Coordinates of C-alpha atoms in Angstrom, one line a residue:
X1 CA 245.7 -8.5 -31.2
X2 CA 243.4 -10.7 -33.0
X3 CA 243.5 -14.3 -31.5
X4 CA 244.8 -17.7 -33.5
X5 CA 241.5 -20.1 -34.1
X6 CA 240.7 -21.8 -31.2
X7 CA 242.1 -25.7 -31.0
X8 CA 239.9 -28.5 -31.7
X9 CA 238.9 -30.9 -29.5
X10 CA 240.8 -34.3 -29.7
X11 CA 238.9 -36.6 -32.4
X12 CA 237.6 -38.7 -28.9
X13 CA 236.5 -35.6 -27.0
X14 CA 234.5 -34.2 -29.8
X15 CA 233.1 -37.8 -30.8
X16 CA 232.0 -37.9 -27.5
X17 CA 230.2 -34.8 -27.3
X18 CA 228.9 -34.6 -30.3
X19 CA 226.7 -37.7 -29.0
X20 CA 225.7 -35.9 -26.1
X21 CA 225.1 -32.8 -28.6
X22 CA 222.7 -34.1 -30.7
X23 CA 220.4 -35.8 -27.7
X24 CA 220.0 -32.5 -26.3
X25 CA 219.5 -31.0 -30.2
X26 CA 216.9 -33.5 -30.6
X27 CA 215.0 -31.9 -27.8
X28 CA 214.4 -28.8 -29.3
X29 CA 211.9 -27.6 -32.6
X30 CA 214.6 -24.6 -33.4
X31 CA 218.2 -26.0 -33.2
X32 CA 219.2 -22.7 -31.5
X33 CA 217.3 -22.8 -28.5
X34 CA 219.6 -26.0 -27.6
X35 CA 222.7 -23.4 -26.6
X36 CA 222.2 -22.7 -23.1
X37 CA 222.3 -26.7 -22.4
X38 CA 225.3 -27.0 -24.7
X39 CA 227.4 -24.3 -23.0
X40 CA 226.6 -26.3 -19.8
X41 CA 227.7 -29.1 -21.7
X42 CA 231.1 -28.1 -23.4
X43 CA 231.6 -26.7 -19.6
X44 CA 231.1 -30.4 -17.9
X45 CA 234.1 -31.1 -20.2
X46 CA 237.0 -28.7 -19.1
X47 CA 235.1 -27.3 -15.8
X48 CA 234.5 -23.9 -17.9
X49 CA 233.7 -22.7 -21.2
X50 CA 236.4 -22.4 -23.4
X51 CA 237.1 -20.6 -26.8
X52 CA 237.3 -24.4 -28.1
X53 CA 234.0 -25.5 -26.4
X54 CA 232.3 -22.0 -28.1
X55 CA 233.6 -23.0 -31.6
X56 CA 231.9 -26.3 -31.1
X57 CA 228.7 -25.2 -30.1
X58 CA 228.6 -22.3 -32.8
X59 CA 229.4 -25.0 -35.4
X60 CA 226.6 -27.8 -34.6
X61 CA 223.8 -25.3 -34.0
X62 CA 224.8 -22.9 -37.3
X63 CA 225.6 -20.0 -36.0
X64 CA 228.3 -17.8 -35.4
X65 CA 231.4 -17.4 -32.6
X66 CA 230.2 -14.1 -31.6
X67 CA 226.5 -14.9 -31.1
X68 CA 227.3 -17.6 -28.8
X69 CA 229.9 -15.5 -27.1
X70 CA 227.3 -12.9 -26.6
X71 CA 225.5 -15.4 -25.1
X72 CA 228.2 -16.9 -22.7
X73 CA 229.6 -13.9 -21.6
X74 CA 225.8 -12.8 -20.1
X75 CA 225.3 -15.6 -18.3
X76 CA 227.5 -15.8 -15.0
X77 CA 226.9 -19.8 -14.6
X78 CA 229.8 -20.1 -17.2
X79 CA 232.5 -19.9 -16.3
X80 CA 235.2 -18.5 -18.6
X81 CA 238.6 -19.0 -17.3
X82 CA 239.2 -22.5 -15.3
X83 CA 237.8 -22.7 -11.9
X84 CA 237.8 -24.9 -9.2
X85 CA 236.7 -28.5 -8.3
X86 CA 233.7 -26.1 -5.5
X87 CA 232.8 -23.2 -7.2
X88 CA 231.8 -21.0 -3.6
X89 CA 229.5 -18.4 -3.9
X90 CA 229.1 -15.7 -1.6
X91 CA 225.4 -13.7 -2.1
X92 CA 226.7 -10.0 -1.4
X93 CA 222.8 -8.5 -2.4
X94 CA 221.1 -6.5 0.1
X95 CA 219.9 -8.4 2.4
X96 CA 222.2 -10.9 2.5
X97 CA 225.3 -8.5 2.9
X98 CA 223.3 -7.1 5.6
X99 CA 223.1 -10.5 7.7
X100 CA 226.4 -10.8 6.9
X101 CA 227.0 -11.8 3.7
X102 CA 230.1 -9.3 2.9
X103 CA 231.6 -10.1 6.5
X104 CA 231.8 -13.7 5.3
X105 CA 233.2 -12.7 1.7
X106 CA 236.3 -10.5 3.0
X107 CA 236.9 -13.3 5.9
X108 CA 237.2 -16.4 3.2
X109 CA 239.4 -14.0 0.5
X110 CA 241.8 -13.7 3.4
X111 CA 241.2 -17.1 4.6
X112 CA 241.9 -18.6 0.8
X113 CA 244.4 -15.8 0.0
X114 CA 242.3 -15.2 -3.6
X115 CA 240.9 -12.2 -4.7
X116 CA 238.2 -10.6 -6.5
X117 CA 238.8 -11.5 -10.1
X118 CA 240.1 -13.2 -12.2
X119 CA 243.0 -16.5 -11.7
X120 CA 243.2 -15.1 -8.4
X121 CA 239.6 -16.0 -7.1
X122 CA 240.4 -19.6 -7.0
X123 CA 242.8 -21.6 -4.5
X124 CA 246.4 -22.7 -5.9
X125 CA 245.7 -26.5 -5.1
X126 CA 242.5 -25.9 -7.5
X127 CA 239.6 -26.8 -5.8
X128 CA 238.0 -23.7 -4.3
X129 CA 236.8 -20.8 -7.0
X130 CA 235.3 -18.2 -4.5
X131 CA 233.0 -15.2 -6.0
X132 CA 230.8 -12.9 -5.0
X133 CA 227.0 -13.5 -6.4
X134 CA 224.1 -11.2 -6.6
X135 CA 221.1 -12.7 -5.8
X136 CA 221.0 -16.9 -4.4
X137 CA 216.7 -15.9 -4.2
X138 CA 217.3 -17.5 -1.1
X139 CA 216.7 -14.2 1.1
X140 CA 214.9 -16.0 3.8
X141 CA 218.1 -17.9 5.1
X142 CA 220.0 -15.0 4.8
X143 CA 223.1 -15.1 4.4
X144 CA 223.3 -17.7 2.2
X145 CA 226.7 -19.3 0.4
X146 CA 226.4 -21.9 -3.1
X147 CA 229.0 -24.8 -3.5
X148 CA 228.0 -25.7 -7.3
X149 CA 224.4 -23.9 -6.9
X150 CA 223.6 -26.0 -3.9
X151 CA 222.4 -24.0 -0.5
X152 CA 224.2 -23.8 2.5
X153 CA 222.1 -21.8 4.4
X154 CA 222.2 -19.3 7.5
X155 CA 225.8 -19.4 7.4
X156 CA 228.6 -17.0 9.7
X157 CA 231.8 -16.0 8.7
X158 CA 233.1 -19.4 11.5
X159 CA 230.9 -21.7 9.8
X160 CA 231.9 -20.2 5.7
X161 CA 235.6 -21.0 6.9
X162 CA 234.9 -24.7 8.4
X163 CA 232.7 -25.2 5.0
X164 CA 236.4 -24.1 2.6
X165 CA 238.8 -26.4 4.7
X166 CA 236.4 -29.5 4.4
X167 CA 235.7 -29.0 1.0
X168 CA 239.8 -28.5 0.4
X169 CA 240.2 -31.8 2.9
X170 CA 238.1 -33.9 0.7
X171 CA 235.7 -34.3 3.8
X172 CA 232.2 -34.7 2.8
X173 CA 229.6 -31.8 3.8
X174 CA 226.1 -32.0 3.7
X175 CA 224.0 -29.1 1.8
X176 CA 221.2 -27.6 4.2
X177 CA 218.6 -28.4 1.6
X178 CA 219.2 -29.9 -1.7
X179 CA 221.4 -32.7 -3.9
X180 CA 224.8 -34.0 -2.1
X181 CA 227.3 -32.3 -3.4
X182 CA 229.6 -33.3 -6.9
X183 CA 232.0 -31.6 -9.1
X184 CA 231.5 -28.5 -10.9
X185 CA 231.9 -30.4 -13.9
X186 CA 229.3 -32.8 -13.0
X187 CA 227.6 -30.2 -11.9
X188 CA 227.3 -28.7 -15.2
X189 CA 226.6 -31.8 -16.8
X190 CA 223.4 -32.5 -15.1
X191 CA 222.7 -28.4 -15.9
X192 CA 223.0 -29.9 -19.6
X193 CA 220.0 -31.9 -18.8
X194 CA 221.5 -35.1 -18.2
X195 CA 220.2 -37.2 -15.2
X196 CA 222.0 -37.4 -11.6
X197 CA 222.6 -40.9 -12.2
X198 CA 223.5 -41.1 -8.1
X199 CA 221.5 -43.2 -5.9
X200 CA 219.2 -41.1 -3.7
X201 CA 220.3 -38.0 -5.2
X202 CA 217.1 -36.5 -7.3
X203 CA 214.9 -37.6 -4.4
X204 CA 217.5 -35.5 -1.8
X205 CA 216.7 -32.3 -4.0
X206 CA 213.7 -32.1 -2.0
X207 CA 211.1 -28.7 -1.9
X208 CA 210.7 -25.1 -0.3
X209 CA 212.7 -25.0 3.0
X210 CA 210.0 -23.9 5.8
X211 CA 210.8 -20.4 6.0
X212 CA 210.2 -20.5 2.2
X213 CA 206.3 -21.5 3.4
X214 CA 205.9 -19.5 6.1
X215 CA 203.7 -17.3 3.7
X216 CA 201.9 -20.1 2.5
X217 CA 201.2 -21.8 5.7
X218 CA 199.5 -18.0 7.1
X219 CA 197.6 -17.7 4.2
X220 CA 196.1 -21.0 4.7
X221 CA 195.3 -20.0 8.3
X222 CA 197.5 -23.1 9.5
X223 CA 199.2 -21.2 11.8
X224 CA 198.2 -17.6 14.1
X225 CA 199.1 -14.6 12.2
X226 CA 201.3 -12.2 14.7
X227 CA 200.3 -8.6 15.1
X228 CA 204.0 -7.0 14.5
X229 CA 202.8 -3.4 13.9
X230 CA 199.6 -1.7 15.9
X231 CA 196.8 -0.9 13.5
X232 CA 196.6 2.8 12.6
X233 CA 195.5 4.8 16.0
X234 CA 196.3 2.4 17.9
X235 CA 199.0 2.6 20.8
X236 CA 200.2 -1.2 20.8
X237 CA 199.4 -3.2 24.0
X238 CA 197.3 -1.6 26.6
X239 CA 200.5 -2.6 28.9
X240 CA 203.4 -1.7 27.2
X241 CA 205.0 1.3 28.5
X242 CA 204.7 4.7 26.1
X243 CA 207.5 6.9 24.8
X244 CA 206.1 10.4 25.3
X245 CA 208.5 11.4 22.4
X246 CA 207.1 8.6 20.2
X247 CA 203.1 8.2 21.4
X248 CA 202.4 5.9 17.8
X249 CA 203.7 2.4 19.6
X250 CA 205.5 1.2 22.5
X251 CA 209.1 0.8 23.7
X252 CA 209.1 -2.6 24.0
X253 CA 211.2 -4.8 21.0
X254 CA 209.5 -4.6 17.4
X255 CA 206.5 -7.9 17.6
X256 CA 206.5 -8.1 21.3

């Protein structure tokens, strides 16, 4: 059934906005290219993006509802039901569901009680939304876990569950790597382009973890580089015993 418009704002919310609107308008030649920022934007306001916030951004930047559906429905960093206070995401991609990533998926949806989709993924006290992401292109701390796009790294299905109940306690936890952690709203808001206005926070962001250089640091030729694999016609160490079945490399464990 077709839907009724959506709502306004109230005349202080969209005052309000519209401020921040036009700041982040004013950084752009073409008008349009400001709607990524201002879906991050309406979605700092209600903690998702809304068929209110949509209106909005369709009106300032002249264009219509369904182009700037189109556009928040393709991007999975808005969100478009409410969520939760943490928004937990689990990278399920190949590597990381291999180190464990899907173990530590199915343990938190029982731990939580939510499920895949939907009002269900997110706790009934509100602050946990758990989901499932693709790709965290974070594959060398696999498995990895987000809480508002910042990295816990390395993490077990034990040390996922630990992460949940602080975040529900109101405890504080530390990211591995990166910004301490805020609100998904003021999460979004800073995804708007808006400055982390906390102390130390932009300078806790930090760079590349180390196994993130690893690469680097061989290429340079700071560090030995390991023979893993036996060069072709080659048995592998002189010492290692042979596999009569296998005469290509040795028994031993794979880089010995």
């Amino acid at each position: 059934m077709p839907q009724l418009p959506a709502p306004a704002y109230p005349a202080e919310v969209r005052a309000r906005l519209e401020a921040d609107a036009k700041e982040v308008i004013a950084r752009y030649p073409d008008s349009r290219s400001a709607l990524l920022p201002l879906l991050h934007l309406v979605q700092s306001e209600e903690g998702y993006v809304s068929r209110t916030g949509m209106a909005f951004c369709a009106e300032l930047l002249g264009l219509t509802t369904a182009e700037v559906t189109a556009v928040a429905t393709f991007y999975t960093m808005y969100r478009r039901r409410p969520s939760g206070d943490y928004q937990v995401g689990v990278c399920t991609n190949t590597l990381c569901a291999v180190m464990g990533g899907d173990a530590i998926f199915d343990r938190l949806k029982e731990h939580l009680g939510v499920g895949n989709d939907g009002a269900d993924m997110t706790t009934e006290d509100g602050k946990v939304t758990l989901e499932h992401i693709e790709c965290n292109a974070a594959c060398d701390f696999a498995p990895v876990v987000m809480v508002n796009w910042e990295f816990f790294d390395n993490q077990t299905p034990e040390s996922a569950m630990r992460l949940v109940d602080d975040l529900i306690a109101g405890r504080t936890v530390e990211p591995t790597r990166g910004a301490p952690l805020c609100s998904y709203k003021e999460t979004s808001r800073i995804l708007a382009g808006f400055p982390d206005e906390r102390p130390g926070a932009v300078e806790a962001s930090g760079g590349a973890g180390p196994a993130s250089l690893i690469g680097l640091r061989l290429a340079r030729g700071e560090e030995p580089h390991p023979r893993v694999v036996a060069p072709r016609g080659e048995s592998g160490h002189a010492d290692a015993p042979q596999d009569p079945e296998h005469p290509s490399g040795p028994t031993g464990e794979e880089g010995e």
